[in-house]
Short mmCIF file of C-alpha atoms and ligand atoms in Angstrom, two decimals:
data_model
loop_
_atom_site.label_atom_id
_atom_site.label_comp_id
_atom_site.label_asym_id
_atom_site.label_seq_id
_atom_site.Cartn_x
_atom_site.Cartn_y
_atom_site.Cartn_z
CA MET A 1 0.59 -0.17 0.19
CA ALA A 2 1.69 2.84 -0.97
CA GLY A 3 1.03 6.34 1.05
CA ASN A 4 1.61 7.00 4.60
CA ASN A 5 -0.50 4.27 5.58
CA VAL A 6 0.36 0.80 7.40
CA THR A 7 -2.46 -2.06 6.94
CA ILE A 8 -2.68 -3.96 9.57
CA THR A 9 -4.16 -7.79 9.13
CA ASP A 10 -6.17 -9.96 11.78
CA ASN A 11 -4.28 -12.88 10.72
CA ARG A 12 -7.37 -15.01 12.83
CA ASN A 13 -9.88 -13.85 10.27
CA GLY A 14 -7.92 -12.30 7.03
CA ASN A 15 -9.58 -8.85 8.42
CA SER A 16 -7.65 -5.80 7.53
CA ALA A 17 -7.52 -2.18 7.31
CA GLU A 18 -5.41 0.77 6.84
CA PHE A 19 -4.28 2.99 9.11
CA GLU A 20 -2.50 6.80 8.46
CA ILE A 21 1.03 7.53 9.55
CA LEU A 22 1.32 10.51 11.69
CA ASP A 23 4.32 12.10 10.76
CA PRO A 24 5.95 14.35 13.47
CA VAL A 25 8.49 17.38 12.56
CA VAL A 26 10.99 15.28 13.79
CA GLY A 27 11.60 11.70 15.87
CA ASN A 28 9.41 8.68 15.25
CA SER A 29 6.67 8.59 13.08
CA SER A 30 2.83 7.21 14.97
CA ILE A 31 0.23 5.20 13.55
CA ASP A 32 -3.05 6.27 14.02
CA VAL A 33 -5.07 3.81 16.06
CA ARG A 34 -8.13 5.10 16.80
CA GLN A 35 -9.95 3.99 14.75
CA LEU A 36 -8.60 -0.08 15.75
CA THR A 37 -11.75 -0.67 17.39
CA SER A 38 -13.89 0.43 14.92
CA LYS A 39 -12.45 -1.22 12.21
CA LEU A 40 -11.16 -5.17 13.73
CA GLY A 41 -12.40 -5.29 17.15
CA LEU A 42 -8.96 -4.60 18.67
CA PHE A 43 -7.12 -3.38 21.06
CA THR A 44 -3.11 -2.61 21.22
CA TYR A 45 -1.40 -3.91 24.17
CA ASP A 46 1.17 -1.54 25.32
CA PRO A 47 1.81 -1.53 29.71
CA GLY A 48 4.08 1.03 30.50
CA PHE A 49 3.38 2.69 26.79
CA GLN A 50 6.64 2.21 25.16
CA ALA A 51 5.07 2.35 22.23
CA THR A 52 2.41 5.18 22.33
CA ALA A 53 1.96 8.43 21.77
CA SER A 54 -0.47 9.85 23.99
CA CYS A 55 -0.96 13.38 22.83
CA LYS A 56 0.54 15.48 20.00
CA SER A 57 2.50 17.98 21.94
CA ASP A 58 4.71 21.09 20.26
CA ILE A 59 6.50 21.92 23.43
CA THR A 60 9.70 19.29 24.19
CA TYR A 61 11.83 17.11 22.29
CA ILE A 62 13.47 13.90 23.22
CA ASP A 63 15.42 11.82 20.79
CA GLY A 64 16.78 8.69 22.88
CA ASP A 65 18.90 7.42 21.03
CA GLU A 66 20.85 10.64 19.91
CA GLY A 67 20.90 11.66 23.42
CA ILE A 68 18.99 15.45 22.55
CA LEU A 69 16.61 17.08 24.44
CA ARG A 70 15.08 20.81 23.28
CA TYR A 71 12.50 23.04 25.05
CA ARG A 72 10.66 24.41 22.41
CA GLY A 73 13.40 23.77 19.67
CA TYR A 74 15.85 24.87 21.93
CA PRO A 75 18.97 22.60 22.67
CA ILE A 76 19.01 21.96 26.48
CA GLU A 77 22.99 23.04 26.67
CA GLN A 78 22.31 26.03 24.81
CA LEU A 79 19.81 26.49 27.86
CA ALA A 80 21.63 25.27 30.42
CA ASN A 81 24.32 27.44 29.74
CA GLN A 82 23.12 30.80 28.75
CA SER A 83 19.16 31.27 30.28
CA ASN A 84 17.84 30.38 33.66
CA TYR A 85 14.79 28.91 35.25
CA LEU A 86 12.32 31.68 34.84
CA GLU A 87 13.31 32.50 31.18
CA GLY A 88 13.44 28.47 30.23
CA SER A 89 9.88 28.54 32.06
CA TYR A 90 8.20 31.51 30.16
CA LEU A 91 9.90 29.78 27.09
CA LEU A 92 7.81 26.37 27.88
CA MET A 93 4.64 27.77 28.68
CA TYR A 94 4.24 30.72 25.89
CA GLY A 95 6.37 28.63 23.35
CA GLU A 96 9.02 31.43 22.34
CA LEU A 97 12.28 32.96 24.00
CA PRO A 98 10.80 36.69 25.94
CA THR A 99 11.98 40.33 24.93
CA ALA A 100 13.02 42.07 28.17
CA GLU A 101 10.09 43.41 28.28
CA GLN A 102 8.06 40.24 28.49
CA PHE A 103 10.15 38.99 30.65
CA GLN A 104 10.23 41.88 33.61
CA ALA A 105 6.53 41.82 33.24
CA PHE A 106 6.69 37.52 33.76
CA GLU A 107 8.97 38.14 36.72
CA ALA A 108 7.08 40.79 38.06
CA SER A 109 3.76 38.68 37.91
CA ILE A 110 5.93 35.63 39.31
CA LYS A 111 6.47 37.59 42.40
CA ASN A 112 3.32 39.61 42.73
CA HIS A 113 1.92 35.77 43.29
CA THR A 114 4.77 34.05 45.98
CA ILE A 115 2.88 34.37 49.22
CA VAL A 116 0.37 31.89 50.17
CA HIS A 117 -2.70 32.66 51.83
CA GLU A 118 -2.40 32.87 55.25
CA GLY A 119 -4.93 30.26 55.77
CA LEU A 120 -2.81 27.98 54.08
CA MET A 121 -0.55 27.89 57.60
CA GLN A 122 -3.02 26.02 58.98
CA PHE A 123 -2.83 22.85 56.45
CA ILE A 124 0.99 22.87 56.95
CA ASN A 125 0.60 23.20 60.86
CA GLY A 126 -1.91 19.98 60.55
CA PHE A 127 0.86 17.80 59.03
CA HIS A 128 3.55 15.82 61.97
CA ASN A 129 6.64 17.23 62.17
CA ASP A 130 8.32 14.08 60.72
CA ALA A 131 5.76 13.74 57.56
CA HIS A 132 7.83 13.52 54.20
CA PRO A 133 7.56 17.50 52.64
CA MET A 134 6.59 15.41 49.67
CA ALA A 135 3.69 13.66 51.43
CA MET A 136 3.14 17.80 52.51
CA MET A 137 3.34 18.77 48.90
CA VAL A 138 0.90 16.54 47.41
CA GLY A 139 -1.86 17.65 50.40
CA VAL A 140 -0.98 21.52 50.06
CA VAL A 141 -0.82 22.04 46.55
CA GLY A 142 -4.11 20.38 46.12
CA ALA A 143 -5.33 22.19 49.18
CA LEU A 144 -4.93 25.63 47.10
CA SER A 145 -8.12 24.91 44.73
CA SER A 146 -9.61 25.20 47.85
CA PHE A 147 -8.60 28.99 48.61
CA TYR A 148 -8.29 30.19 44.39
CA HIS A 149 -11.34 30.22 43.63
CA ASP A 150 -11.21 34.10 41.07
CA SER A 151 -8.70 30.85 38.85
CA LEU A 152 -11.06 27.10 38.56
CA ASP A 153 -12.59 28.17 35.45
CA ILE A 154 -10.26 25.60 33.07
CA ASN A 155 -12.14 27.35 29.80
CA ASN A 156 -11.23 30.59 31.16
CA PRO A 157 -7.42 31.23 29.48
CA ALA A 158 -6.74 34.53 31.76
CA HIS A 159 -8.02 31.83 34.69
CA ARG A 160 -5.98 29.14 33.03
CA ASP A 161 -2.79 32.17 32.94
CA LEU A 162 -3.20 33.08 36.53
CA SER A 163 -3.49 29.66 37.90
CA ALA A 164 0.14 28.99 36.14
CA HIS A 165 1.34 32.12 37.41
CA ARG A 166 0.11 31.28 40.96
CA LEU A 167 1.74 27.64 40.93
CA LEU A 168 5.10 28.19 39.88
CA ALA A 169 5.21 31.75 42.00
CA LYS A 170 3.70 29.67 45.48
CA MET A 171 5.92 26.49 44.90
CA PRO A 172 9.16 27.24 46.49
CA THR A 173 7.42 29.12 49.01
CA ILE A 174 5.41 26.24 49.96
CA ALA A 175 8.23 23.90 49.68
CA ALA A 176 9.87 25.91 52.19
CA LEU A 177 7.21 26.29 54.30
CA CYS A 178 7.02 22.65 54.22
CA TYR A 179 10.53 22.25 54.82
CA ARG A 180 10.59 24.78 57.50
CA HIS A 181 7.60 22.91 59.31
CA GLY A 182 9.44 19.58 59.92
CA ASN A 183 12.30 21.29 61.22
CA GLY A 184 10.17 23.71 64.19
CA LEU A 185 11.62 26.70 62.04
CA PRO A 186 9.36 29.89 62.07
CA PRO A 187 8.03 30.91 58.66
CA ILE A 188 9.84 33.05 56.42
CA TYR A 189 8.66 35.22 53.36
CA PRO A 190 9.80 35.94 50.46
CA ARG A 191 11.03 38.73 48.89
CA ASN A 192 10.76 40.58 45.76
CA ASP A 193 13.98 41.84 44.98
CA LEU A 194 15.55 38.50 44.75
CA SER A 195 15.82 36.23 41.84
CA TYR A 196 13.14 32.90 42.03
CA ILE A 197 16.00 30.70 42.75
CA GLU A 198 17.74 33.07 45.04
CA ASN A 199 14.04 33.53 46.83
CA LEU A 200 13.73 29.76 47.40
CA LEU A 201 17.03 29.75 49.30
CA HIS A 202 16.13 33.15 51.44
CA MET A 203 12.90 31.42 52.48
CA MET A 204 14.35 27.88 53.17
CA PHE A 205 17.38 28.96 54.75
CA SER A 206 17.13 32.42 56.70
CA PHE A 207 15.93 33.16 60.37
CA PRO A 208 14.23 36.12 61.51
CA SER A 209 16.43 36.81 63.33
CA GLU A 210 19.53 36.48 60.61
CA GLU A 211 19.18 36.62 57.08
CA TYR A 212 20.27 33.73 54.96
CA LYS A 213 23.94 34.79 52.97
CA ILE A 214 22.82 33.13 49.65
CA SER A 215 26.04 32.02 48.01
CA PRO A 216 26.62 32.62 44.38
CA ILE A 217 27.69 28.91 44.38
CA ALA A 218 24.42 27.89 45.24
CA THR A 219 22.27 29.78 43.46
CA ARG A 220 23.84 28.60 39.70
CA ALA A 221 24.04 25.40 40.52
CA MET A 222 20.91 25.67 41.87
CA GLU A 223 19.53 27.45 38.41
CA LEU A 224 21.27 24.40 36.64
CA VAL A 225 19.72 21.77 38.51
CA PHE A 226 15.68 23.42 38.30
CA ILE A 227 16.40 24.39 33.87
CA LEU A 228 17.31 20.78 33.36
CA HIS A 229 14.48 19.62 35.38
CA ALA A 230 12.18 21.85 34.32
CA ASP A 231 10.35 19.46 31.57
CA HIS A 232 10.88 16.40 30.45
CA GLU A 233 7.69 15.81 27.51
CA GLN A 234 5.24 12.61 28.51
CA ASN A 235 7.00 11.36 31.61
CA ALA A 236 5.00 9.73 34.72
CA SER A 237 4.41 12.69 36.32
CA THR A 238 2.98 14.72 32.81
CA SER A 239 1.01 11.83 31.68
CA THR A 240 -0.65 11.67 35.29
CA VAL A 241 -1.04 15.76 35.38
CA ARG A 242 -2.35 15.24 31.46
CA LEU A 243 -4.27 12.22 32.82
CA SER A 244 -6.06 13.92 35.37
CA SER A 245 -7.05 17.00 33.51
CA SER A 246 -8.75 15.45 31.07
CA SER A 247 -11.78 15.06 33.16
CA GLY A 248 -11.51 18.92 33.56
CA ALA A 249 -10.23 18.66 37.35
CA ASN A 250 -8.89 22.07 38.22
CA PRO A 251 -5.23 22.56 37.70
CA TYR A 252 -4.32 23.04 41.35
CA ALA A 253 -5.75 19.08 42.10
CA CYS A 254 -3.93 18.13 38.86
CA ILE A 255 -0.50 19.05 39.63
CA ALA A 256 -1.04 17.57 43.09
CA ALA A 257 -1.26 14.70 41.32
CA GLY A 258 1.84 14.89 39.27
CA ILE A 259 3.48 15.59 42.41
CA ALA A 260 2.03 12.25 43.87
CA SER A 261 3.57 10.19 40.84
CA LEU A 262 6.96 11.96 40.79
CA TRP A 263 7.39 10.65 44.34
CA GLY A 264 8.02 7.44 43.09
CA PRO A 265 11.98 5.99 43.48
CA ALA A 266 11.94 4.88 39.94
CA HIS A 267 11.36 8.41 38.74
CA GLY A 268 11.97 11.83 40.90
CA GLY A 269 12.45 9.85 43.66
CA ALA A 270 15.64 8.74 42.39
CA ASN A 271 17.54 11.79 43.36
CA GLU A 272 16.94 11.04 47.05
CA ALA A 273 17.34 7.09 46.81
CA VAL A 274 21.01 7.87 44.90
CA ILE A 275 22.06 9.40 48.11
CA ARG A 276 20.37 6.68 50.83
CA MET A 277 21.99 4.17 48.51
CA LEU A 278 25.46 5.97 48.84
CA GLU A 279 25.17 5.91 52.45
CA GLU A 280 23.98 2.47 52.90
CA ILE A 281 27.27 1.69 50.73
CA ASN A 282 28.91 3.52 53.11
CA ASP A 283 32.62 2.15 51.91
CA PRO A 284 34.20 1.84 48.77
CA ALA A 285 35.27 -1.71 49.44
CA GLU A 286 31.58 -2.84 49.48
CA LEU A 287 30.73 -1.21 46.26
CA PRO A 288 31.40 -4.98 44.72
CA ASN A 289 28.38 -6.39 46.46
CA TYR A 290 26.68 -3.52 45.87
CA ILE A 291 27.09 -4.09 41.94
CA ALA A 292 26.58 -7.78 42.23
CA ARG A 293 23.40 -7.28 43.45
CA ALA A 294 22.34 -5.16 40.72
CA LYS A 295 23.08 -7.27 38.15
CA ASP A 296 21.44 -10.48 40.78
CA LYS A 297 18.49 -11.45 38.57
CA ASP A 298 16.69 -13.01 42.03
CA ASP A 299 17.38 -9.17 43.75
CA GLN A 300 15.02 -6.50 42.99
CA TYR A 301 18.00 -4.20 43.84
CA ARG A 302 18.78 -1.43 41.65
CA LEU A 303 21.49 1.25 41.33
CA MET A 304 19.59 4.33 41.72
CA GLY A 305 20.47 6.97 38.95
CA PHE A 306 21.13 4.55 36.84
CA GLY A 307 19.17 3.95 33.57
CA HIS A 308 16.62 5.64 31.47
CA ARG A 309 13.16 4.56 29.89
CA ILE A 310 14.34 6.93 26.95
CA TYR A 311 17.54 7.81 27.06
CA LYS A 312 19.69 4.60 25.92
CA ASN A 313 23.14 6.36 24.80
CA TYR A 314 23.60 8.71 27.32
CA ASP A 315 20.97 11.35 29.23
CA PRO A 316 22.48 14.87 27.67
CA ARG A 317 21.30 15.91 30.74
CA ALA A 318 23.87 14.19 32.91
CA THR A 319 26.11 15.07 30.45
CA ILE A 320 25.75 18.61 31.22
CA ILE A 321 25.20 18.32 35.68
CA ARG A 322 28.33 15.74 35.89
CA LYS A 323 30.45 18.41 34.46
CA ALA A 324 28.91 21.53 36.56
CA CYS A 325 28.78 18.91 39.53
CA ASN A 326 32.87 18.00 39.45
CA ASP A 327 33.11 21.78 39.01
CA LEU A 328 31.01 22.34 41.90
CA LEU A 329 33.23 19.99 43.98
CA ASP A 330 35.96 21.28 43.18
CA GLU A 331 35.08 24.86 43.78
CA MET A 332 33.58 24.03 47.10
CA GLU A 333 36.66 23.65 49.73
CA GLY A 334 36.55 21.29 52.36
CA ILE A 335 34.01 19.75 51.00
CA ASN A 336 34.86 15.99 51.19
CA GLN A 337 32.72 13.66 52.35
CA PRO A 338 33.74 9.88 51.55
CA MET A 339 30.30 9.67 49.81
CA PHE A 340 31.53 11.84 46.89
CA GLU A 341 34.40 9.18 46.39
CA ILE A 342 32.01 6.29 46.83
CA ALA A 343 29.99 7.90 44.14
CA LYS A 344 32.43 8.39 41.35
CA GLN A 345 33.97 5.04 41.72
CA LEU A 346 30.27 4.03 41.50
CA GLU A 347 29.96 5.96 37.79
CA ARG A 348 33.64 3.92 36.89
CA ILE A 349 33.00 0.88 37.76
CA ALA A 350 29.32 1.66 36.38
CA LEU A 351 30.17 2.50 33.18
CA GLU A 352 33.44 -0.24 32.39
CA ASP A 353 30.62 -3.58 33.65
CA GLU A 354 29.99 -5.44 30.75
CA TYR A 355 26.06 -5.73 32.78
CA PHE A 356 25.31 -2.15 32.28
CA ILE A 357 27.09 -1.48 28.85
CA GLU A 358 24.97 -4.33 27.47
CA ARG A 359 21.64 -2.65 28.88
CA ASN A 360 22.56 0.78 28.57
CA LEU A 361 22.63 1.94 31.66
CA TYR A 362 24.46 5.36 32.49
CA PRO A 363 24.41 7.90 35.24
CA ASN A 364 21.06 10.07 34.63
CA VAL A 365 20.30 13.39 35.62
CA ASP A 366 19.18 12.09 39.17
CA PHE A 367 22.57 10.78 39.91
CA TYR A 368 24.19 14.04 39.61
CA SER A 369 21.94 16.39 41.13
CA GLY A 370 21.21 13.95 44.06
CA ILE A 371 25.10 14.84 44.52
CA ILE A 372 24.92 18.48 43.82
CA LEU A 373 22.09 18.93 46.24
CA LYS A 374 24.10 17.12 49.14
CA ALA A 375 26.91 19.28 48.44
CA LEU A 376 25.04 22.08 48.52
CA ASP A 377 23.28 21.14 52.25
CA MET A 378 20.10 20.26 51.23
CA PRO A 379 18.26 18.29 52.89
CA LEU A 380 17.98 14.81 51.69
CA ASN A 381 13.97 14.70 52.24
CA MET A 382 13.76 17.95 49.93
CA PHE A 383 15.74 16.37 47.29
CA THR A 384 12.06 15.44 45.15
CA VAL A 385 10.71 18.56 46.54
CA VAL A 386 13.62 20.48 44.37
CA PHE A 387 12.07 18.15 41.54
CA ALA A 388 9.00 18.77 41.76
CA MET A 389 9.81 22.90 42.34
CA ALA A 390 11.70 22.49 38.74
CA ARG A 391 8.83 20.32 36.79
CA THR A 392 6.29 22.53 37.83
CA ALA A 393 6.96 24.89 34.74
CA GLY A 394 7.03 21.57 32.40
CA TRP A 395 3.44 20.70 34.44
CA ILE A 396 1.86 23.45 33.59
CA SER A 397 2.80 24.36 29.98
CA GLN A 398 1.78 20.87 29.12
CA TRP A 399 -1.53 21.35 30.76
CA SER A 400 -2.27 24.66 28.97
CA GLU A 401 -1.62 22.94 26.07
CA MET A 402 -4.22 20.02 26.81
CA MET A 403 -6.33 22.59 27.24
CA VAL A 404 -6.76 24.11 23.73
CA ASP A 405 -6.29 21.03 22.09
CA ASP A 406 -9.69 19.68 20.33
CA GLU A 407 -8.04 16.09 19.89
CA GLN A 408 -8.27 16.04 23.55
CA ARG A 409 -10.75 13.77 24.98
CA ILE A 410 -10.86 12.31 28.55
CA GLY A 411 -8.18 9.62 28.94
CA ARG A 412 -9.87 6.11 29.11
CA PRO A 413 -7.41 3.16 28.05
CA ARG A 414 -8.61 0.00 28.06
CA GLN A 415 -7.46 -3.38 29.17
CA LEU A 416 -6.72 -7.53 28.26
CA TYR A 417 -8.79 -8.77 30.41
CA THR A 418 -7.39 -11.82 32.43
CA GLY A 419 -10.01 -12.54 35.45
CA VAL A 420 -12.24 -15.16 35.52
CA GLU A 421 -14.89 -14.75 32.79
CA LEU A 422 -18.34 -15.75 34.91
CA ARG A 423 -19.44 -16.88 37.72
CA ASP A 424 -21.98 -17.13 39.87
CA TYR A 425 -22.23 -16.04 43.61
CA VAL A 426 -22.28 -18.06 46.20
CA GLY A 427 -23.58 -17.36 49.71
CA VAL A 428 -21.19 -16.77 52.41
CA GLY A 429 -22.01 -20.65 54.17
CA GLU A 430 -21.48 -21.84 51.19
CA ARG A 431 -17.48 -20.76 50.33
N1 CMC B 1 20.37 -1.20 38.25
C1 CMC B 1 20.63 -2.28 37.85
N2 CMC B 1 19.68 -2.76 36.86
C2 CMC B 1 18.95 -1.88 36.09
C3 CMC B 1 18.21 -0.84 36.32
C4 CMC B 1 19.49 -0.36 37.37
N3 CMC B 1 19.70 1.05 37.65
N4 CMC B 1 18.01 0.12 35.45
C5 CMC B 1 17.57 -1.08 35.10
N5 CMC B 1 18.16 -2.05 34.94
C6 CMC B 1 18.15 -3.62 34.03
C7 CMC B 1 16.85 -4.44 34.50
O1 CMC B 1 16.94 -4.81 35.23
C8 CMC B 1 16.79 -5.00 32.83
O2 CMC B 1 17.44 -6.06 32.77
P1 CMC B 1 16.54 -7.15 32.28
O3 CMC B 1 16.84 -6.87 30.72
O4 CMC B 1 18.33 -8.23 32.50
O5 CMC B 1 15.65 -7.72 32.96
C9 CMC B 1 16.69 -4.10 32.22
O6 CMC B 1 18.39 -3.49 32.90
C10 CMC B 1 15.99 -2.90 31.61
O7 CMC B 1 15.62 -2.29 32.33
P2 CMC B 1 14.08 -1.46 32.79
O8 CMC B 1 12.98 -2.18 33.64
O9 CMC B 1 13.03 -2.51 31.72
O10 CMC B 1 13.84 -0.59 31.94
P3 CMC B 1 12.64 0.22 32.09
O11 CMC B 1 12.71 1.48 31.24
O12 CMC B 1 11.56 0.16 32.17
O13 CMC B 1 13.14 1.58 33.15
C11 CMC B 1 14.26 3.43 34.87
C12 CMC B 1 13.86 2.93 33.88
C13 CMC B 1 14.87 4.56 34.77
C14 CMC B 1 12.97 3.26 35.60
C15 CMC B 1 15.03 2.36 35.39
O14 CMC B 1 16.58 2.18 34.93
C16 CMC B 1 15.45 2.29 36.96
O15 CMC B 1 14.80 1.76 37.61
N6 CMC B 1 16.40 2.98 37.49
C17 CMC B 1 16.80 3.74 38.81
C18 CMC B 1 15.94 4.58 39.00
C19 CMC B 1 16.12 5.40 38.49
O16 CMC B 1 16.84 6.43 38.86
N7 CMC B 1 15.30 6.78 37.99
C20 CMC B 1 15.19 8.04 37.35
C21 CMC B 1 15.21 8.40 35.89
S1 CMC B 1 15.77 9.44 35.56
C22 CMC B 1 14.50 11.16 35.85
C23 CMC B 1 13.23 11.08 35.66
O17 CMC B 1 13.61 11.05 34.25
O18 CMC B 1 11.98 10.41 36.85
#
């Protein structure tokens, strides 16, 4: 059959039908299987969505074989070196780099929304002091929808924009409040004279009695961590945001769902898991045992911060952040923890090991971001919160895009049913 079509034949009965092949600007084409069920009575089976394009998107492009990541067409390497997180957020949200005036207005709007409703403090104070900050983030970000009723009409573009700005602006404030609550520290309000990242560091580490001295080294490293994590097309948490919002749910609830998905160690929880793994290894002499466990088919153990579903040659974010990580460790005098030495040895051993080479298991972005955050003295249970703050730009951009996509419908996957076909109810006395 000529043209951009594919013919699918059901060899059981000889029925066949044609399906259009949709071509992207760049990357893999997709078979449009929307009529597969009506034409052939079949579903596709794809657990983990390894070969399923769930939407069209203009935002982020990844080529996992070539190690390419671009936001709106701009290579991540250029953005990491020349841009900053807030400018990158504008790019993701609106599709173009801002002019100086546009950036000024955007930054002013974000700063205007950094303070949270004081009533929200009651939610934060309601958590036990040993609550994981990610647990608090899921609850508190979801609770925003009970405070900001003036921006909940998802069919109103002005409401959508206001919600998006509020989410981007309030995430660092909420994150810092969660951290401070867990440590019995008084809340610190945002300061509009500081940049987005400086403000986060200020709200986390200042005291009412003493201002925190914001280090340019820390600010620069955090800018990098944030911009590298800002978006990553249809990953688990972003897909969760899209699936939640496909029912028309409000953006605060949907971003809370994204935070919940991100928390898992196979996704955003990996940066925390990397440090827990390095702490557990503790002694370089133990490394061979851990490598052996990771390779053992009968052991569930995995090396955290290694491997990626999409990147099979290298993770371009890891290449950028690896250098920054090494520079930071060199730059920070006195930072000579044995953990960093274990990390370097682990990286080297894994990169030379057949098991890891065969399976394309390279250190991913979270291997190095975990080490950077540790070097900056970021508390361990805040690592995934940092990822959540950074990914908010991507979540709200993908959500905003979806809201104006005519092809989007409520997300409703089908299944391959493998349970009991039919049976009669049996009373409790007869079971
Ligand atoms: N350590 C040891 N073996 C591994 C690892 C690992 N970290 N990751 C994958 N494998 C093995 C796995 O056992 C399998 O081996 P075999 O073919 O012999 O059965 C093979 O590699 C393929 O693994 P998979 O589970 O089919 O790969 P996946 O694409 O479904 O999973 C992943 C990708 C990232 C979930 C996985 O590599 C992993 O669990 N890594 C550790 C957690 C981690 O660092 N996650 C952060 C990802 S980057 C940040 C983000 O995007 O969220």
